[in-house]
PDB file of C-alpha atoms in Angstrom:
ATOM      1  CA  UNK Z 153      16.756  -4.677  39.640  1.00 73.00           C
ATOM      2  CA  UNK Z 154      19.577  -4.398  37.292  1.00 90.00           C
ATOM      3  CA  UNK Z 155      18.197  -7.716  35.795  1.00 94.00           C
ATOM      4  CA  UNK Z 156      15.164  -6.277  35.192  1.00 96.00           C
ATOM      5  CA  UNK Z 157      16.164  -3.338  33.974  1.00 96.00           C
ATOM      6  CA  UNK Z 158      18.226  -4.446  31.308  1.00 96.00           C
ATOM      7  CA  UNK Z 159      15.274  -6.790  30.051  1.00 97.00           C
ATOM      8  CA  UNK Z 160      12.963  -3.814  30.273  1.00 98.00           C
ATOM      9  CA  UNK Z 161      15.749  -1.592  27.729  1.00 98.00           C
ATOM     10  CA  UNK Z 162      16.186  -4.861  25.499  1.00 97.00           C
ATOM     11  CA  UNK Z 163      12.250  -5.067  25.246  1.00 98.00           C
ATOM     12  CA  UNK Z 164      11.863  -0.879  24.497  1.00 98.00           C
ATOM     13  CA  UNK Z 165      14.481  -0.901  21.848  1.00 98.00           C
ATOM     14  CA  UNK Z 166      13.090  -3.894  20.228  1.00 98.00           C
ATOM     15  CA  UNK Z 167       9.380  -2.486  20.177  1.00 98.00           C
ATOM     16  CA  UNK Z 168      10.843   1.272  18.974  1.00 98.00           C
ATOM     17  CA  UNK Z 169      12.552  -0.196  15.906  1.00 98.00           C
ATOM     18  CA  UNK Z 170       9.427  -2.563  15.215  1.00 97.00           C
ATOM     19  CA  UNK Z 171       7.115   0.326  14.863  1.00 98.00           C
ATOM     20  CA  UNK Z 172       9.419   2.103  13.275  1.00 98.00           C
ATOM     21  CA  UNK Z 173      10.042  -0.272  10.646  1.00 97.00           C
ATOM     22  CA  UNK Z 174       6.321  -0.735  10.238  1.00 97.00           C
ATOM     23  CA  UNK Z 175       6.142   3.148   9.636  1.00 97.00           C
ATOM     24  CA  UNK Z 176       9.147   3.206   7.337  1.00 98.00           C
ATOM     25  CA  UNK Z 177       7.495   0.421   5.171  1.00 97.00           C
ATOM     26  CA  UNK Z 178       4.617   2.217   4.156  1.00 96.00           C
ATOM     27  CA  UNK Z 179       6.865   5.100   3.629  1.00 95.00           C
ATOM     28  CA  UNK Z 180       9.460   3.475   0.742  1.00 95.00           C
ATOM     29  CA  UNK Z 181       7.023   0.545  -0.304  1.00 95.00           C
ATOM     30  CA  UNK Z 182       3.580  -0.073   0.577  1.00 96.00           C
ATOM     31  CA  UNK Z 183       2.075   3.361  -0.324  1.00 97.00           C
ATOM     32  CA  UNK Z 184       4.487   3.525  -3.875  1.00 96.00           C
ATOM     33  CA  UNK Z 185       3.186   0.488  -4.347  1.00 97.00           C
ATOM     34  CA  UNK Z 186      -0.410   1.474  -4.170  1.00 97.00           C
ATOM     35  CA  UNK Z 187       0.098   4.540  -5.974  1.00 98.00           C
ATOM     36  CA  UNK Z 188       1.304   2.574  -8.778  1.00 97.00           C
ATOM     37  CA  UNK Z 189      -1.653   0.727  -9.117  1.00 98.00           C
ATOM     38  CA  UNK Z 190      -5.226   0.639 -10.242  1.00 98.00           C
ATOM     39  CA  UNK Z 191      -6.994   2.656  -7.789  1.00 98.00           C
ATOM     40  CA  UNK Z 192      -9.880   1.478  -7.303  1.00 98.00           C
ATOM     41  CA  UNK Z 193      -7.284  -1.624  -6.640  1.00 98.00           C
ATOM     42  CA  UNK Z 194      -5.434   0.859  -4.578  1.00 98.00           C
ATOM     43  CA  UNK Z 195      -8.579   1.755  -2.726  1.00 98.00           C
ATOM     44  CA  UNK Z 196      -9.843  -1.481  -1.582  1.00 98.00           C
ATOM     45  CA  UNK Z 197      -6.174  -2.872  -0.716  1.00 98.00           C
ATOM     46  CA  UNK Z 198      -5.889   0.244   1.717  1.00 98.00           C
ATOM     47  CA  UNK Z 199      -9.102  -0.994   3.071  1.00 98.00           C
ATOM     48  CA  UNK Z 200      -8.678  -4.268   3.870  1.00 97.00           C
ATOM     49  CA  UNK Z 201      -5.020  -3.595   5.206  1.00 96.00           C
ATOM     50  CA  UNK Z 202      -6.335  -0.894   7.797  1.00 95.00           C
ATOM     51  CA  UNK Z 203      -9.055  -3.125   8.614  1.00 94.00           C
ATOM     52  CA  UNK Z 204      -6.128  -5.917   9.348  1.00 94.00           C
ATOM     53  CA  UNK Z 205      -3.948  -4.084  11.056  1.00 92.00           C
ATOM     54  CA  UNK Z 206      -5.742  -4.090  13.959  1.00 88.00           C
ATOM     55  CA  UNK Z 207      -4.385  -7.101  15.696  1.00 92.00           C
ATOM     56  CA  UNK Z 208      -2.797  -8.794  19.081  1.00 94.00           C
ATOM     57  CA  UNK Z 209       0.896  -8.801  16.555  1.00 93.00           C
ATOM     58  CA  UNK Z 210       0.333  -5.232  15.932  1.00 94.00           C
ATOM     59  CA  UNK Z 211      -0.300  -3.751  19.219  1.00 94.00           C
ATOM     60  CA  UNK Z 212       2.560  -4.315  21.364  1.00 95.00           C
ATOM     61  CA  UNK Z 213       4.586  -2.417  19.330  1.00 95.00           C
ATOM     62  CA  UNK Z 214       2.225   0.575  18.618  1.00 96.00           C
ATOM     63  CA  UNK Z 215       0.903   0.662  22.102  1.00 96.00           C
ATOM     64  CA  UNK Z 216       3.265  -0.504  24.363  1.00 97.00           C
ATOM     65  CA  UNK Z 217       6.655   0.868  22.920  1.00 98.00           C
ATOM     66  CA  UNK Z 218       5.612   4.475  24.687  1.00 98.00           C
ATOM     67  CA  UNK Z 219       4.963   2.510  28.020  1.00 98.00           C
ATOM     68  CA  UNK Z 220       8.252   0.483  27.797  1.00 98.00           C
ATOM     69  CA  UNK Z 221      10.231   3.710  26.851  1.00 98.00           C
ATOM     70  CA  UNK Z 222       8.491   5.193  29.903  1.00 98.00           C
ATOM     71  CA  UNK Z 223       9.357   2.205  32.134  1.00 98.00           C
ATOM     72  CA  UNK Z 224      13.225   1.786  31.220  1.00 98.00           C
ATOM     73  CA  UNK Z 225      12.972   5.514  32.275  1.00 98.00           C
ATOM     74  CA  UNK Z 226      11.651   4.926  35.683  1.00 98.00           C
ATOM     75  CA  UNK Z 227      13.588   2.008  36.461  1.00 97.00           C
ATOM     76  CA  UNK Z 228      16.800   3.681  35.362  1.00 98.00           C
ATOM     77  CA  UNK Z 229      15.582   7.255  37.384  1.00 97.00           C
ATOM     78  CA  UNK Z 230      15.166   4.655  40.659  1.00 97.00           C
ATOM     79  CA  UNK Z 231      18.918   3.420  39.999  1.00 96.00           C
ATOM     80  CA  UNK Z 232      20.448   7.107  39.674  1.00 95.00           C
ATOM     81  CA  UNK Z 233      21.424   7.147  35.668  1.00 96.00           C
ATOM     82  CA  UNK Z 234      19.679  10.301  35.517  1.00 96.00           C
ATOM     83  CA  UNK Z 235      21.078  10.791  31.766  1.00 97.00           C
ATOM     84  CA  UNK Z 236      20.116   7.485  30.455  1.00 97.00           C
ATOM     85  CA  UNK Z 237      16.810   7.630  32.326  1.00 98.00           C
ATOM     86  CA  UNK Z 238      16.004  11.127  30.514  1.00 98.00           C
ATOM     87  CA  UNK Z 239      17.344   9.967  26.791  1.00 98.00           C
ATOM     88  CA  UNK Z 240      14.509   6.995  27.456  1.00 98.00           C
ATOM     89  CA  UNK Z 241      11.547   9.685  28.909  1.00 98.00           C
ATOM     90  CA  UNK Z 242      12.580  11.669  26.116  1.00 98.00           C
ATOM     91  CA  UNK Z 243      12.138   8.589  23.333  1.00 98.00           C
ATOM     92  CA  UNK Z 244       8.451   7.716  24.966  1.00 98.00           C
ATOM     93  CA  UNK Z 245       7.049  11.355  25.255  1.00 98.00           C
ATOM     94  CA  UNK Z 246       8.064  11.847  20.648  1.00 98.00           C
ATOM     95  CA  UNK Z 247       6.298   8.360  20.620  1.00 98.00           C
ATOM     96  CA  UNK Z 248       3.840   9.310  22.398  1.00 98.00           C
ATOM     97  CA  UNK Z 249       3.683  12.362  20.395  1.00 98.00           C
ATOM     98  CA  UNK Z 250       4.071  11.334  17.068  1.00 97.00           C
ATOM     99  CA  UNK Z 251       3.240   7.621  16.791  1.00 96.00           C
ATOM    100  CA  UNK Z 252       0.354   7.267  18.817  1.00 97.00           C
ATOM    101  CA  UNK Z 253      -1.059  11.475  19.181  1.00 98.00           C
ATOM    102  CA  UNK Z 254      -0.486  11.682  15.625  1.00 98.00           C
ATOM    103  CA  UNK Z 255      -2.304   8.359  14.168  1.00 97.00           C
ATOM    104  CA  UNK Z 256      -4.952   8.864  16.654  1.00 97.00           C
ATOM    105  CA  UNK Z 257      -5.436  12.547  15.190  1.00 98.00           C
ATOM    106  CA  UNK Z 258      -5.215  11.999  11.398  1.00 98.00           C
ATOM    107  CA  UNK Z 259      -4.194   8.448  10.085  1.00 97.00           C
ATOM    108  CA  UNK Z 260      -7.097   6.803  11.964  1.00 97.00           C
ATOM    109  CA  UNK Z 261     -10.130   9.190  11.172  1.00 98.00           C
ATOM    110  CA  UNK Z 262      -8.683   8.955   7.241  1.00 98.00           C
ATOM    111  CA  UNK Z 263      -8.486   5.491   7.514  1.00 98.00           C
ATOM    112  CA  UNK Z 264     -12.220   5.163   8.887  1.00 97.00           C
ATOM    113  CA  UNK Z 265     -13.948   7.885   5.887  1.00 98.00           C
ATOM    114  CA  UNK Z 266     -11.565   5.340   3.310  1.00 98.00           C
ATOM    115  CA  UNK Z 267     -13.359   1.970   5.274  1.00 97.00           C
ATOM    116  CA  UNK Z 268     -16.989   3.488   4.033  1.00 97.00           C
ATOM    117  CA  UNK Z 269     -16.117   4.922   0.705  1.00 97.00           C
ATOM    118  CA  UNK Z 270     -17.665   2.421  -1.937  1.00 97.00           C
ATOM    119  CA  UNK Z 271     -15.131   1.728  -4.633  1.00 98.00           C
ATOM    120  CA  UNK Z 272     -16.316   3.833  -7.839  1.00 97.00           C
ATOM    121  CA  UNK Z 273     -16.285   2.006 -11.369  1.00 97.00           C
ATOM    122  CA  UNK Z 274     -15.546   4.784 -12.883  1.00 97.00           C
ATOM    123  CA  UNK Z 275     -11.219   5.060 -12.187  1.00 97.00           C
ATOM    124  CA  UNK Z 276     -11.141   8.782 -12.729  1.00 98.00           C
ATOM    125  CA  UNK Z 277     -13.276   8.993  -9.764  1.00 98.00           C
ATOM    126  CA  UNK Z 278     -11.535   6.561  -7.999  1.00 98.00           C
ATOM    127  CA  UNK Z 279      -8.131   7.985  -8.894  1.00 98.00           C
ATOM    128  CA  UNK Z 280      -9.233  11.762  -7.143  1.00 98.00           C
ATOM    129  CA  UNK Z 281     -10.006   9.535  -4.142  1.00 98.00           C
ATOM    130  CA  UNK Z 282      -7.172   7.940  -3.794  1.00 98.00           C
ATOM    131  CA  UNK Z 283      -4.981  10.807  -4.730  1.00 97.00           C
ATOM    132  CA  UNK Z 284      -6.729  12.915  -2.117  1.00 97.00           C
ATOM    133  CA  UNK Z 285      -6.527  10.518   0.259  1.00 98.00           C
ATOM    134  CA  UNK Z 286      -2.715   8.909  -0.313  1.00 98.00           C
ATOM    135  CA  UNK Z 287      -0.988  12.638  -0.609  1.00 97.00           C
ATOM    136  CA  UNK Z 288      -2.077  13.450   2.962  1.00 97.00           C
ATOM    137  CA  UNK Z 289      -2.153  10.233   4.961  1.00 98.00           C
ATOM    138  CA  UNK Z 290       1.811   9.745   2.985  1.00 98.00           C
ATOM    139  CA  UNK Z 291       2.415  13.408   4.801  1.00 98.00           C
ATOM    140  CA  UNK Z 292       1.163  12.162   8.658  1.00 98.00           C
ATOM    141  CA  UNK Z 293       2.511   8.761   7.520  1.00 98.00           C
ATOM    142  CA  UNK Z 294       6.116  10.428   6.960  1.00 98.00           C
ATOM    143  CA  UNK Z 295       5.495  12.542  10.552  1.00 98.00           C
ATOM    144  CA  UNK Z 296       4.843   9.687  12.334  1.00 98.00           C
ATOM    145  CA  UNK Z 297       8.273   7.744  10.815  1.00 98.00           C
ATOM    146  CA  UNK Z 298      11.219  10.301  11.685  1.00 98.00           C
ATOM    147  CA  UNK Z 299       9.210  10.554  14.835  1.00 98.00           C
ATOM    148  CA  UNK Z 300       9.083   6.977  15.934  1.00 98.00           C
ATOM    149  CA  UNK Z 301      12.827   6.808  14.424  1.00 98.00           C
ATOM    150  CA  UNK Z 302      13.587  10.094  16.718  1.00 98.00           C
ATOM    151  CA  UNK Z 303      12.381   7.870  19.076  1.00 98.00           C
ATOM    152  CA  UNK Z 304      14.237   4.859  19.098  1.00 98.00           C
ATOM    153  CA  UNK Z 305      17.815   7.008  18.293  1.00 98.00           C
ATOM    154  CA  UNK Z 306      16.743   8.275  21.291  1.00 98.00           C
ATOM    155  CA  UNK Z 307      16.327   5.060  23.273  1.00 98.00           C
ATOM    156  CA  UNK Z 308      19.578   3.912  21.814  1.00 98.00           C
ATOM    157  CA  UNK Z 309      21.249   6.707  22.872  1.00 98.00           C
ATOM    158  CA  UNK Z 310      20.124   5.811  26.251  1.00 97.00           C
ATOM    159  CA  UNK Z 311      21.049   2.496  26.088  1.00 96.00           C
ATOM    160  CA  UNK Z 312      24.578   3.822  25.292  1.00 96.00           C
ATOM    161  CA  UNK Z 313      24.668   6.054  28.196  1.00 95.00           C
ATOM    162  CA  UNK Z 314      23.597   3.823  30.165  1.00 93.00           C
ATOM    163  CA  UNK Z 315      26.161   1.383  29.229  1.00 88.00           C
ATOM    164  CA  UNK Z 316      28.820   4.241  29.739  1.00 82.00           C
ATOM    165  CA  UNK Z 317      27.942   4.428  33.536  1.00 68.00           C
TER     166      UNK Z 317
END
């Protein structure tokens, strides 16, 4: 059990910093990027990356790091470290909260009305689009990245704790 229980931390912490890096990236380079450039440019990079993202690299990360959060907390409830096993249900229920409630709520349905906008010619068009649409998904985008990284200090405080006991 203890075997499996370490692997089980290892694997949480791992997957909490990978999604929060991949939030954190779009926060200080992808979306700075894209503001910077052309956007109608702008526009149809954010398309084709949201219709990318969706993939069997991706998805362990976004949806499994609440489940292995949950199950370090379970297996370390079963073994008694009651304060290491709360520090991990804590880290999986701001995940849950504000990695996968939060994309699900905003990030996603913006990211679907971008997919079917056709790219204007015109760039002062394009450029209220984009605006519009970069100032508020930036916002959730920011959300979901100090929660995700409230998330894994969380985890790695129960990691510590657990390595205390």
């Amino acid at each position: 059990m203890h075997l499996l229980t370490r692997v089980v931390i290892f694997v949480s912490l791992l997957l909490s910093a990978a999604i929060f890096g991949f939030f954190y990236a779009w926060v200080c380079s992808t979306m700075w990027g894209l503001d910077a450039a052309d956007p109608r440019v702008s526009i149809q990079a954010m398309q084709a990356m949201n219709s990318s993202v969706r993939n069997v690299v991706f998805a362990p990360a976004f949806f499994g790091t609440p489940f292995a959060l949950a199950a370090a907390a379970l297996l370390l409830f079963m073994q008694s470290q009651n304060r290491s096993a709360i520090a991990f249900a804590l880290a999986s229920l701001i995940q849950v909260c504000f990695g996968l409630a939060v994309t699900a709520a905003v990030n996603v349905p913006m990211n679907e009305a971008l997919a079917i906008v056709t790219v204007p010619d015109d760039i002062a068009a394009a450029r209220i689009i984009w605006r519009d649409y970069s100032e508020r998904w930036q916002f959730w985008n920011q959300v979901r990245t100090v929660g995700s990284g409230t998330a894994f200090l969380a985890a790695a405080t129960g990691l510590f704790l657990f390595c205390r006991d």
